[in-house]
Coordinates of C-alpha atoms and ligand atoms in Angstrom, one line a residue:
X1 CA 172.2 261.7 -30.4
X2 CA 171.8 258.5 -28.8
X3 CA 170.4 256.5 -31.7
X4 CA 174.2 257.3 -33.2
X5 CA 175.7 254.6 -30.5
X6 CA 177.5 252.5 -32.3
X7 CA 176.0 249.6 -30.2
X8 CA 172.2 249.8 -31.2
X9 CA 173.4 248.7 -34.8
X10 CA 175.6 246.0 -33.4
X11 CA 175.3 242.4 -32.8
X12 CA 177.1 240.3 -30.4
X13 CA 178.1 236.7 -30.2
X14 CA 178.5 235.3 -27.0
X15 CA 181.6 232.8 -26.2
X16 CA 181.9 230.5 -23.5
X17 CA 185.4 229.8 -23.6
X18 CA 185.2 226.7 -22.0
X19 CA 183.3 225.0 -24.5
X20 CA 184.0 227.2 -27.6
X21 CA 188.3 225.2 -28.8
X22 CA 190.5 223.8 -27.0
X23 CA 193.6 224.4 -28.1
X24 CA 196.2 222.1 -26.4
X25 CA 194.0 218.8 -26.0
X26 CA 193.4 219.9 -22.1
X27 CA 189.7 219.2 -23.1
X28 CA 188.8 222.4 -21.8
X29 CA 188.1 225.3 -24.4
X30 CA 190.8 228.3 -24.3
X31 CA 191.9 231.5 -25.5
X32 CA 194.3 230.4 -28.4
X33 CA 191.4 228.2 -29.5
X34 CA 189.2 231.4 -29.5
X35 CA 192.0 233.3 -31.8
X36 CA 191.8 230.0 -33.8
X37 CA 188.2 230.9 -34.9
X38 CA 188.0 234.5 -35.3
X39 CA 187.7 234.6 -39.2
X40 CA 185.3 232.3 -38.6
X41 CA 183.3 234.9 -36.7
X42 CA 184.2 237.9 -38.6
X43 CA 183.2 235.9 -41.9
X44 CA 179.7 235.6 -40.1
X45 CA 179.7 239.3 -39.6
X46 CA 179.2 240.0 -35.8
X47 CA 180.5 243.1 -34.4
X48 CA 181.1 242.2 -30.8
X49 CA 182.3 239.2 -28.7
X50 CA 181.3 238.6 -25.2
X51 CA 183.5 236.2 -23.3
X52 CA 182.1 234.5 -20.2
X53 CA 184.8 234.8 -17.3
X54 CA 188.6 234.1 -17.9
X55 CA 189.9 235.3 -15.2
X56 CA 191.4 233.1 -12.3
X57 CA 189.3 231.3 -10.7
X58 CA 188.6 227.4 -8.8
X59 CA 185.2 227.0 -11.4
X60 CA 183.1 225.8 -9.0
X61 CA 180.4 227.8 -10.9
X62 CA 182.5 228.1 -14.4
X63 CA 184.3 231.0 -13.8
X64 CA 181.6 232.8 -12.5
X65 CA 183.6 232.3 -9.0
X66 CA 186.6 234.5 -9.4
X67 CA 190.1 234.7 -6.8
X68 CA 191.4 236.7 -9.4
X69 CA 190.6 239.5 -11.4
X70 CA 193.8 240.6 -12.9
X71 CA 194.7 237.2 -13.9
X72 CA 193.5 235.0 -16.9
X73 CA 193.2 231.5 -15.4
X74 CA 195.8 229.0 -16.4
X75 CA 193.5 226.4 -18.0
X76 CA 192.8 229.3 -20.3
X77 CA 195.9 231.1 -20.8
X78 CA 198.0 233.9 -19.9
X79 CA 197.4 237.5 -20.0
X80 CA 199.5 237.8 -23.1
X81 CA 197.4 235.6 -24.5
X82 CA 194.7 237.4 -23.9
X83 CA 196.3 241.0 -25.1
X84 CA 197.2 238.6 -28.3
X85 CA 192.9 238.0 -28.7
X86 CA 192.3 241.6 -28.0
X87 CA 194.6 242.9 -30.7
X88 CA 193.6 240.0 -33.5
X89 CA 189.6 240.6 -32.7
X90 CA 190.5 244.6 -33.2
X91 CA 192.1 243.7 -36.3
X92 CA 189.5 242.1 -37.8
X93 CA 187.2 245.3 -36.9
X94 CA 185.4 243.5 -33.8
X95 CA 184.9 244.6 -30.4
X96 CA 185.4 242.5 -27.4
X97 CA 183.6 242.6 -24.3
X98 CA 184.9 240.7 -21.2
X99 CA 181.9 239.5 -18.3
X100 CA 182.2 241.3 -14.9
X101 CA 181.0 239.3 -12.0
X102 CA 181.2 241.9 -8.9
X103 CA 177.9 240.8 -7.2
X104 CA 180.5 237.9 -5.7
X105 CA 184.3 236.9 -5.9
X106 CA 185.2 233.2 -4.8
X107 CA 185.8 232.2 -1.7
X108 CA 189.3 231.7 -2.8
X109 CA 189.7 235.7 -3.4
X110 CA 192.4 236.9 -1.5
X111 CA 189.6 239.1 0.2
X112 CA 188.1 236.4 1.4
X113 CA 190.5 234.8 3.0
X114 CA 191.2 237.4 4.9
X115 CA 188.1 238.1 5.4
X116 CA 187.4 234.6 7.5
X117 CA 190.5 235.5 9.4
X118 CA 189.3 237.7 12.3
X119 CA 185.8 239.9 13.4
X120 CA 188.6 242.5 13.3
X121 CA 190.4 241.8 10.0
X122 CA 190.4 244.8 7.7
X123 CA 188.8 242.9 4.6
X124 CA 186.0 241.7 6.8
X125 CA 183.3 244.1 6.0
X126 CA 184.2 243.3 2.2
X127 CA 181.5 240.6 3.0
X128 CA 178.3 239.9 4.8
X129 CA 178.6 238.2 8.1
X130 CA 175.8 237.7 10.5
X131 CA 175.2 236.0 14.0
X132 CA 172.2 234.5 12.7
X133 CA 170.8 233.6 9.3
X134 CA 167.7 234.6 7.8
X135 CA 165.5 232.5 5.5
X136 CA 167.1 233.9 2.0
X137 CA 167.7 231.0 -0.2
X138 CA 170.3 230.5 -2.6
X139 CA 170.1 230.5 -6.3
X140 CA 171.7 227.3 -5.9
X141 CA 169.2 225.8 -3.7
X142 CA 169.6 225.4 0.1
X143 CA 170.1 228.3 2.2
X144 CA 171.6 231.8 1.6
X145 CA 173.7 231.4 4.9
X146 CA 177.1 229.4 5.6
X147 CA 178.1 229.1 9.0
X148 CA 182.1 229.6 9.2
X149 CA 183.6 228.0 12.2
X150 CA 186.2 230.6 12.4
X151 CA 184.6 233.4 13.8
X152 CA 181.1 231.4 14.2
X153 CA 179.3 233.7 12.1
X154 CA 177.4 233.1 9.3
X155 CA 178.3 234.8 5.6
X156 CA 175.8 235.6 2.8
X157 CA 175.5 233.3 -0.8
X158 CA 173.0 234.1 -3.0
X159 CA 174.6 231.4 -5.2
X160 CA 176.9 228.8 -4.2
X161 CA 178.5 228.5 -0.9
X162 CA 182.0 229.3 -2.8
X163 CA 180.4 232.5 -4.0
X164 CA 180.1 234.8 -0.9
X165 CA 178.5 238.2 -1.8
X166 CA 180.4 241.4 -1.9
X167 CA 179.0 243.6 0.6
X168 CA 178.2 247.1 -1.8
X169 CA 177.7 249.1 1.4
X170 CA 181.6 249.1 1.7
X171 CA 183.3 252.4 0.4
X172 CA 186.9 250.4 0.1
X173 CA 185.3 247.7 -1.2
X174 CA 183.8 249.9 -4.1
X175 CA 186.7 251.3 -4.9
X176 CA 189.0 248.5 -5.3
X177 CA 186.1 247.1 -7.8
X178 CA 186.2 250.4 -9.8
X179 CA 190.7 250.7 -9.8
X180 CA 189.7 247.1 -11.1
X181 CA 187.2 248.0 -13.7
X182 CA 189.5 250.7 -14.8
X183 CA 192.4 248.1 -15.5
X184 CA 190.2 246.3 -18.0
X185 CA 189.1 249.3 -19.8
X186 CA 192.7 250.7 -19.7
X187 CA 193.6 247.4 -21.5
X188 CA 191.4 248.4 -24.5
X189 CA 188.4 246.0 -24.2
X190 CA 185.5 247.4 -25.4
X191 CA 183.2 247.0 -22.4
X192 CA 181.3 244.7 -20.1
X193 CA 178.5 242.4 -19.7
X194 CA 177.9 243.0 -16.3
X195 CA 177.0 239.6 -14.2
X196 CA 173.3 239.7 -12.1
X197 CA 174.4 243.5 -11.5
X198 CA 170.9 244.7 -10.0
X199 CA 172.0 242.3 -7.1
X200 CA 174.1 244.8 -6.3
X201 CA 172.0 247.3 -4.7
X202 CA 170.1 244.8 -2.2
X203 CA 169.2 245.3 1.4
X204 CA 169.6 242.0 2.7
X205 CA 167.7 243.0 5.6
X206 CA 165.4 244.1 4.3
X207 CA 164.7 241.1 2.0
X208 CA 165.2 243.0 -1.1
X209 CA 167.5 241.3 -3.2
X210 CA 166.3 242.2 -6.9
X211 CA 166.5 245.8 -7.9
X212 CA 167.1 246.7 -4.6
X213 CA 166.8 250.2 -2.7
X214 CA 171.0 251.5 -3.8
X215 CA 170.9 250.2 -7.3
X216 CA 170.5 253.5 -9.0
X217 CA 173.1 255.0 -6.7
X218 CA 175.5 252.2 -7.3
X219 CA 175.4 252.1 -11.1
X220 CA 175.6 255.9 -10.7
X221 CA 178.7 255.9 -9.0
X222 CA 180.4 252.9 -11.4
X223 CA 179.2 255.2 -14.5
X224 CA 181.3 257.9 -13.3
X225 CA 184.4 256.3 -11.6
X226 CA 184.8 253.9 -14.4
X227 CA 182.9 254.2 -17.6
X228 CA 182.0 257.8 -18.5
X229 CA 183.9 259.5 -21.0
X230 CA 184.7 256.1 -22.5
X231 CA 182.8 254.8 -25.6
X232 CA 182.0 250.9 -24.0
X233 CA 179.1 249.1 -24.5
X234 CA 177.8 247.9 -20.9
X235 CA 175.1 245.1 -20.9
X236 CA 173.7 244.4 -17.6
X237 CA 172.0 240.9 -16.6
X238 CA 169.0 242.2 -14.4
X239 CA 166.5 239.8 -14.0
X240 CA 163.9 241.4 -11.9
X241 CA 164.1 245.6 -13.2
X242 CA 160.5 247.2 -13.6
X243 CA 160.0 248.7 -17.4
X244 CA 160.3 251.8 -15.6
X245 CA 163.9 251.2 -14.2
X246 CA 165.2 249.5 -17.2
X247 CA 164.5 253.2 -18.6
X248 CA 165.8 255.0 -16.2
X249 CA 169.3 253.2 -16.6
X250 CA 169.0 252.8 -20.6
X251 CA 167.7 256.0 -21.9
X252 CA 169.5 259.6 -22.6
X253 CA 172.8 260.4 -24.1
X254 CA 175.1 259.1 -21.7
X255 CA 172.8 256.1 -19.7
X256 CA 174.6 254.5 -16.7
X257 CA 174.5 251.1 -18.8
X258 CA 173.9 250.4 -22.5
X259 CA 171.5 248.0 -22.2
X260 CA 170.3 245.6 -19.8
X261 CA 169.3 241.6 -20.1
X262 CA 165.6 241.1 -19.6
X263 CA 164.0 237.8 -19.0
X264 CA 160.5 238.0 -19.0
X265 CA 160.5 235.6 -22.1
X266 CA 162.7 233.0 -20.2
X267 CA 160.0 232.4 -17.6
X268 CA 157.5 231.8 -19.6
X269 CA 157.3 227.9 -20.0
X270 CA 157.4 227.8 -16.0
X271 CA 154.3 226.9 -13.6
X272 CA 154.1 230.4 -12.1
X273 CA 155.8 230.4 -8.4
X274 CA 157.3 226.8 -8.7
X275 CA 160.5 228.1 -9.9
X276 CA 162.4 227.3 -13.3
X277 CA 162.1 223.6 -13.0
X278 CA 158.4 223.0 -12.9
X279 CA 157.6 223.5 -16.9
X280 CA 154.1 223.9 -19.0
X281 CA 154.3 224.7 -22.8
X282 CA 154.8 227.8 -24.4
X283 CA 151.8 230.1 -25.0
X284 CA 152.6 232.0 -27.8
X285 CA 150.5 234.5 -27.2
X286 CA 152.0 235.4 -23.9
X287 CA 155.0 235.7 -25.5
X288 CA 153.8 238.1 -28.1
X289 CA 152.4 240.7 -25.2
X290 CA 155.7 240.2 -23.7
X291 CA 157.6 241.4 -26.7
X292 CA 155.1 244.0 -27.8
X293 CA 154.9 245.6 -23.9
X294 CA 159.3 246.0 -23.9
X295 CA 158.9 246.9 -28.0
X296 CA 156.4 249.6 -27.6
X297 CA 157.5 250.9 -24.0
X298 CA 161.4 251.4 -24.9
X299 CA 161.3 252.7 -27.9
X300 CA 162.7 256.0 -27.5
X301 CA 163.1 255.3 -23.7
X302 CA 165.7 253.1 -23.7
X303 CA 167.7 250.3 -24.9
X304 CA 166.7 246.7 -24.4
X305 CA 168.8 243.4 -25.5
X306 CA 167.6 240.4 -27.9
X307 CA 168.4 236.8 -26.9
X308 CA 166.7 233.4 -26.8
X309 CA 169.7 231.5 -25.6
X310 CA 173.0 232.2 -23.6
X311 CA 174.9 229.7 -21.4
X312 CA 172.3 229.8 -18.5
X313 CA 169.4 228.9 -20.7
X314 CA 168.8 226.1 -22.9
X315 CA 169.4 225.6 -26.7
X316 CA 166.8 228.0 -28.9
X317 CA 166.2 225.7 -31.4
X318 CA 165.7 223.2 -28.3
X319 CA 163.0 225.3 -26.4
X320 CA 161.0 227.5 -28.8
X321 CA 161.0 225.3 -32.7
X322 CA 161.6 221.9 -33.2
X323 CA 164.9 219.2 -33.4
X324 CA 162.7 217.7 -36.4
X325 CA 162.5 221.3 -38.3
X326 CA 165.9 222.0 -36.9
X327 CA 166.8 224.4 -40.0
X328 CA 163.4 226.2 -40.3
X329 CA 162.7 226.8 -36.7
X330 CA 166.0 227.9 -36.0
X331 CA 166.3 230.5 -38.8
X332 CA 162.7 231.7 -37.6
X333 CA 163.8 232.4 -33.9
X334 CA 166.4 234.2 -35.6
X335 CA 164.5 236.2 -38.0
X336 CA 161.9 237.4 -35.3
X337 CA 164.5 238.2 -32.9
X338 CA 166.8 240.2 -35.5
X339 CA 163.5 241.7 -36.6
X340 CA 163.0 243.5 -32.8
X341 CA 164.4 246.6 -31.7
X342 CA 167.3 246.2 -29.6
X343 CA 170.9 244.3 -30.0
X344 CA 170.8 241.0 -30.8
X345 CA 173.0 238.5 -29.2
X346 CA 174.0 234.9 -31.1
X347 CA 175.2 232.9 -28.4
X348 CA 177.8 230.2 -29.9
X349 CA 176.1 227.4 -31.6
X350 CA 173.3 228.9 -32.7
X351 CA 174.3 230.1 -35.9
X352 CA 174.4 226.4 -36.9
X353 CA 171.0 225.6 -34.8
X354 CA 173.0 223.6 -32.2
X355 CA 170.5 221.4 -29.6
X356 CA 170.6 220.4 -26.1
X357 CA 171.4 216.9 -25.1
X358 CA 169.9 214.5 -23.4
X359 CA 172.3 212.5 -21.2
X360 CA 171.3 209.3 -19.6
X361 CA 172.7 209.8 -16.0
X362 CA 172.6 213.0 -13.5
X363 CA 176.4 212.4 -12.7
X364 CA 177.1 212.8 -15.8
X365 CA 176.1 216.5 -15.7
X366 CA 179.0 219.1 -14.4
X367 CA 177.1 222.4 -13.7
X368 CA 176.2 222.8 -10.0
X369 CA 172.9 224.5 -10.2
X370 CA 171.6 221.5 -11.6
X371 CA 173.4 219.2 -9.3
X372 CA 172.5 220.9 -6.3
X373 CA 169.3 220.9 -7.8
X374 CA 168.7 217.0 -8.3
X375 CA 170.1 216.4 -4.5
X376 CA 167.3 218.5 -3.6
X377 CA 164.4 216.7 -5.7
X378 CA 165.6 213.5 -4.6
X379 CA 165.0 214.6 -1.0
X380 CA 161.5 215.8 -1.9
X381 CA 161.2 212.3 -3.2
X382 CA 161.5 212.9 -6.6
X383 CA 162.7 209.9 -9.2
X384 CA 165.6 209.9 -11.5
X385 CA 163.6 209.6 -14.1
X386 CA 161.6 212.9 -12.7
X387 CA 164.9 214.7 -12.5
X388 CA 166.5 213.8 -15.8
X389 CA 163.4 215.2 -17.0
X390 CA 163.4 218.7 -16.0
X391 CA 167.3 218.6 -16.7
X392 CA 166.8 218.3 -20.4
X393 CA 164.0 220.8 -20.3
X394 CA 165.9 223.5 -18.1
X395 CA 169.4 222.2 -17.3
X396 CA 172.1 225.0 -17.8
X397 CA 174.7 222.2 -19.2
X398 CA 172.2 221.7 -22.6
X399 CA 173.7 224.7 -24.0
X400 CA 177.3 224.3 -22.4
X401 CA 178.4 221.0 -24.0
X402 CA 181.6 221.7 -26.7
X403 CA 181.1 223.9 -30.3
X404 CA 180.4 221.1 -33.0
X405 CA 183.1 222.2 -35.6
X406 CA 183.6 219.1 -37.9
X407 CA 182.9 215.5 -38.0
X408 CA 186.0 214.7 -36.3
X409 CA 187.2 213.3 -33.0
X410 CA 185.4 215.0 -30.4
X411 CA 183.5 217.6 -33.3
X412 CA 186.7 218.8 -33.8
X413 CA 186.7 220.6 -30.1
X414 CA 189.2 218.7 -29.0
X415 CA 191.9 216.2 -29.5
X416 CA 191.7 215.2 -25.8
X417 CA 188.7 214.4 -23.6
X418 CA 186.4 217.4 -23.1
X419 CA 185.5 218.3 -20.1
X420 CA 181.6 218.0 -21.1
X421 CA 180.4 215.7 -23.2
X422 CA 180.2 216.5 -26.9
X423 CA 176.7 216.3 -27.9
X424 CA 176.5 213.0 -30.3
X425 CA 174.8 214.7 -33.0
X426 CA 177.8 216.2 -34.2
X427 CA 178.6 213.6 -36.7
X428 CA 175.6 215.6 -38.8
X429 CA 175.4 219.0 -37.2
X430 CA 178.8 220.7 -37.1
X431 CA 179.9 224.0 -38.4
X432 CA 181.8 222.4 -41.8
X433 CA 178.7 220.2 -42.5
X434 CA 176.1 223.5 -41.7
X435 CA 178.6 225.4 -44.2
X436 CA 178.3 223.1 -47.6
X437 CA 174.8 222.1 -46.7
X438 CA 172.1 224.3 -49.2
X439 CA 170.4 224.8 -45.7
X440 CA 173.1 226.9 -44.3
X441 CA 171.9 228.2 -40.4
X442 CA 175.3 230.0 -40.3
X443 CA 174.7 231.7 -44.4
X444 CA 171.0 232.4 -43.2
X445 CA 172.4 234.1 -40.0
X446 CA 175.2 236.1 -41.9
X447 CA 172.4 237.7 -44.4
X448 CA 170.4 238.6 -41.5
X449 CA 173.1 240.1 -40.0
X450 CA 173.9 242.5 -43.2
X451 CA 170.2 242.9 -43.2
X452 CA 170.0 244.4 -39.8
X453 CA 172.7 247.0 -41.1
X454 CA 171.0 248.0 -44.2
X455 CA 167.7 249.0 -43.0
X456 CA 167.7 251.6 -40.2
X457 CA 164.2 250.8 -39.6
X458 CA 165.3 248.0 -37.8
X459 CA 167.1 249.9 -35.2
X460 CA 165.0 252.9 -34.9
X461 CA 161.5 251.7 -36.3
X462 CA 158.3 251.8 -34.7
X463 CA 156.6 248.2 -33.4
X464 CA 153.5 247.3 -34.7
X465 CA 152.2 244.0 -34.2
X466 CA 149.7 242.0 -36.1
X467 CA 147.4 238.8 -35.3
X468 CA 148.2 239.6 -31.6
X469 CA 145.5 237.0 -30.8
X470 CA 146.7 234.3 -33.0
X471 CA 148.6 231.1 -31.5
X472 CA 150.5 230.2 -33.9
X473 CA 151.4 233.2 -36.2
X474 CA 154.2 235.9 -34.9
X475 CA 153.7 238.7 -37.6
X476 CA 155.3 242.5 -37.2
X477 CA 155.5 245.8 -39.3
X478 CA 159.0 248.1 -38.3
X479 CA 158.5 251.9 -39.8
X480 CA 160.9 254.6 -39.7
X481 CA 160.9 257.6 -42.3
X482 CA 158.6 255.6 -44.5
X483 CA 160.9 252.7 -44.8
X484 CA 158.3 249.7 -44.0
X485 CA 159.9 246.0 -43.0
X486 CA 157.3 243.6 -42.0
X487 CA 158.7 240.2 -39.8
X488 CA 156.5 237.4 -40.5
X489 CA 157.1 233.8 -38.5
X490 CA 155.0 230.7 -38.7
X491 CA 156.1 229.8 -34.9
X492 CA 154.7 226.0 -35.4
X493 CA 154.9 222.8 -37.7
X494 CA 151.6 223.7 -39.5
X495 CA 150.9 225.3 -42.6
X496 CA 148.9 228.4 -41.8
X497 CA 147.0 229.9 -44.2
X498 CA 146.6 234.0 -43.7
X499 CA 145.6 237.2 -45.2
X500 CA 148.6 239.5 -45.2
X501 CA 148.5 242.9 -45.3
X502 CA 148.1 245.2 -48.5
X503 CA 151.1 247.5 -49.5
X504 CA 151.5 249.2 -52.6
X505 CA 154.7 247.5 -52.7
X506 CA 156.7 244.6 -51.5
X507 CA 160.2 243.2 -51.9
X508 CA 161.2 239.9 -50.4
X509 CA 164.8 240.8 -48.0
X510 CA 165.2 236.9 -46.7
X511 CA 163.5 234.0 -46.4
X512 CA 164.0 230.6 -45.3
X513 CA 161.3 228.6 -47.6
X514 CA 161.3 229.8 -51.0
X515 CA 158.3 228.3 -52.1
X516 CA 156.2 231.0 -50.3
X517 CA 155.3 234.1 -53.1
X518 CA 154.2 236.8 -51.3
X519 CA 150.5 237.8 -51.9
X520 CA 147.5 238.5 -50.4
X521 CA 146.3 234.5 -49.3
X522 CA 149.2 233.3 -48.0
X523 CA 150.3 230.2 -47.2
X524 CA 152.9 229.7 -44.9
X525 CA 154.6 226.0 -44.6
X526 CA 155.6 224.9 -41.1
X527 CA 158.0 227.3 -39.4
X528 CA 158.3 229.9 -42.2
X529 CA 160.1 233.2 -41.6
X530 CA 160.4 236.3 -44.1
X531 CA 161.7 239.4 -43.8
X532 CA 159.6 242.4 -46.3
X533 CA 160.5 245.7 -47.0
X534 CA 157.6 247.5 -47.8
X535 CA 155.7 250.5 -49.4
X536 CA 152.4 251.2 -47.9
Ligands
LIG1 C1 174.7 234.8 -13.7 C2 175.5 234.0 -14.7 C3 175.4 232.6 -14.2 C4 176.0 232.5 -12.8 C5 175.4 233.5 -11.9 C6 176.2 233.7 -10.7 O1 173.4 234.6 -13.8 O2 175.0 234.1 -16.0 O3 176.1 231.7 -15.1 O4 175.9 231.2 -12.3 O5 175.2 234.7 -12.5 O6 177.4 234.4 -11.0
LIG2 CA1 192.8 223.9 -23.5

């Protein structure tokens, strides 16, 4: 039954609206520019859109701060423009999916407000006040704690100081969030990707933040005040879930989310416990236990997501392949990932292999994770040069900086002055360019997209992989019903010989070098990826 859900054969692009067209030269991305583009995105052949947050909201964290949540925010529009982008994406057979950030509002929320008012004030408990702070950091650096002068008590962060934490324990609370929920879905949007939702069931007391003690009774109590009974895709962002709990909320007919974002692949470039700025290369080989534990443990058990990028994490091409071998390691990230079980998710830009940037001064950066973090290194002592240097590894604005849709004035973005700097190589990466090039990212990523829909052994196949122990080499069979597809990456710039396995037959799918012929000495040039079907 549940390998019949429409959203294990679907695959999802990711928008961040404020960087994806700006419509009215305000510099900052909207939703008229989104309807602008959605042949463009149909024509590539996705299935679902996820929009980061539009509702209203003071963007000290992008919209991921909401006072809001029945109203789109005016830099982006109106809520009739928004019904207008749900009706033309459902005309064009796509799904939309709108991001749900209920772990925090802003401290601008009307709740919030009121809230600070009084000890007394109804909405207070819709919050989490204390006489004295604990040592909890923020995500954000500093402490987890604000002291409010008002009532002289402290509330709780986990990310910036404008983001106070919802307190879950509150039965009012909860419902207003579901009545909420249920407005959305009423609307006709398709579902939700569910912002850092294992928060949600913390004991702050306790210290346990991640995948905390009420989680399973919380998402229990969403699933059936808002979502059961209604066919949505829910993705939720949980960090920190053990194998076993991302099974126990993906798996059976009717699971209390779709599928959840893991990151055990993010974290591995960082010097284990320094945190996400302290970076060592990529082991390869790590990376390959990581994917074969989730392959091999969820198949059957539950339902995982695919990504090597989103608007947190830095440019794919960027991180894992090379600027230099932009084309070939781009379309080989993609071929391993759409080779995986799971749903794959293109976050915007990297169906044309989009890079990070490299700006010359820290003020010149907007987001305020990375901010907060350079005030912080610079009182460890740190040097500019120090900081700039994890910012281009790490830094969250790499992949935020304006879509590159021409050659034109601001990459055709805007016609005003963006509210991020465009990254300068648009002049020879851009959408329009990508498209008449004979190295088309975007053609590559549309053929792997029909790909993943022809062959049901890519959504239900078993995972076997092969040269676990190599360093360079990322080789995997998928089998279903005698339907063999085997993934084969050169993950580096050197030509690899290998001995590939022996079928009885073969038959090339995709490719992004065709000077490789399939046969049993292979040599694969620099950052090759191939997708096989097989007979064994
Ligand atoms: C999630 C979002 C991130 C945001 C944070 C706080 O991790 O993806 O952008 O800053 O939650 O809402
Ligand atoms: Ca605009």
């Amino acid at each position: 039954m549940s390998q019949t859900k429409w959203w294990k054969s679907a695959v999802v692009y990711q928008i961040y609206p404020l960087s994806f067209c700006d419509s009215n030269g305000d510099g900052i991305g909207d939703l008229q520019g989104i309807i602008s583009k959605l042949d463009y995105l149909a024509t590539l052949g996705v299935d679902v859109l996820w929009l980061s947050p539009v509702y209203q909201s003071p963007m000290d964290d992008n919209g991921y701060d909401i006072s809001n949540y029945y109203q789109i925010d005016p830099v982006f529009g109106t809520m009739s423009d928004f019904q207008q982008l749900l009706y033309e994406v459902h005309q064009r057979k796509m799904k939309l999916i709108i991001d749900l950030v209920v772990n925090h509002t802003s401290d601008e929320h009307i709740w919030f407000q009121e809230a600070r008012q009084s000890k007394s004030n109804p909405k207070r408990d819709y919050y989490i006040w204390r006489d004295q702070p604990s040592d909890i950091g923020s995500v954000f650096s500093g402490s987890a704690w604000e002291f409010d002068s008002l009532t002289n008590q402290y509330y709780f962060h986990l990310f910036s100081k404008k983001q106070p934490d919802l307190n879950w324990d509150n039965a009012n609370l909860r419902n207003e969030i579901y009545t909420m929920i249920n407005f959305w879905l009423d609307l006709g949007i398709d579902g939700f990707r569910l912002d850092v939702i294992d928060l949600i069931g913390k004991d702050i007391d306790r210290k346990w933040l991640c995948d905390g003690p009420y989680l399973l009774e919380r998402l229990n109590e969403m699933h059936q005040s808002c979502f059961q009974g209604r066919d949505v895709l829910t993705v939720g962002e949980c960090p920190c879930l053990s194998i076993d709990r991302v099974k126990e909320v993906t798996s059976g007919d009717d699971p209390l989310l779709s599928m959840v974002f893991q990151f055990g692949h993010m974290s591995l470039d960082e010097i284990p416990g320094k945190g996400k700025w302290d970076c060592k290369p990529l082991d390869l080989i790590a990376l390959k236990q990581y994917f074969n534990t989730m392959q091999t443990q969820l198949h059957n058990q539950g339902w995982n997501s695919l990504f090597w990028s989103n608007h947190d994490q830095v440019r794919a091409v960027s991180r894992f392949g090379s600027e230099e071998w932009r084309y070939q390691s781009q379309t080989m990230l993609s071929t391993l990932l759409f080779g995986l079980e799971g749903t794959p998710y293109i976050y915007q830009g990297e169906e044309l292999g989009m890079t990070g940037i490299k700006l010359p001064q820290v003020a010149q950066y907007k987001d305020i994770e990375t901010l907060n973090m350079a005030n912080e290194k610079r009182a460890l002592g740190w040097s500019e040069e120090q900081i700039l240097q994890s910012i281009y590894k790490k830094g969250r604005d790499n992949s935020r900086t304006p879509m590159q849709w021409d050659d034109s004035y601001q990459a055709g973005f805007t016609t005003g002055v963006p509210w991020l700097l465009v990254n300068p190589n648009y002049t020879t990466l851009n959408a329009h360019q990508d498209r008449q090039s004979m190295q088309s990212i975007y053609r590559y990523t549309q053929q792997l997209i029909q790909i993943r829909k022809q062959y049901f052994s890519l959504i239900q196949g078993s995972f076997n992989l092969l040269y676990e122990h190599d360093p360079e080499l990322f080789l995997y069979e998928r089998e279903c019903n005698s339907q063999g597809l085997l993934i084969i990456a050169n993950f580096g710039p050197n030509v690899k010989e290998i001995l590939l396995p022996v079928y009885s037959k073969q038959q090339r799918l995709i490719q992004n070098d065709q000077s490789f012929a399939f046969s049993q000495n292979g040599v694969l040039p620099p950052y090759f990826a191939a997708i096989y079907l097989y007979t064994r």
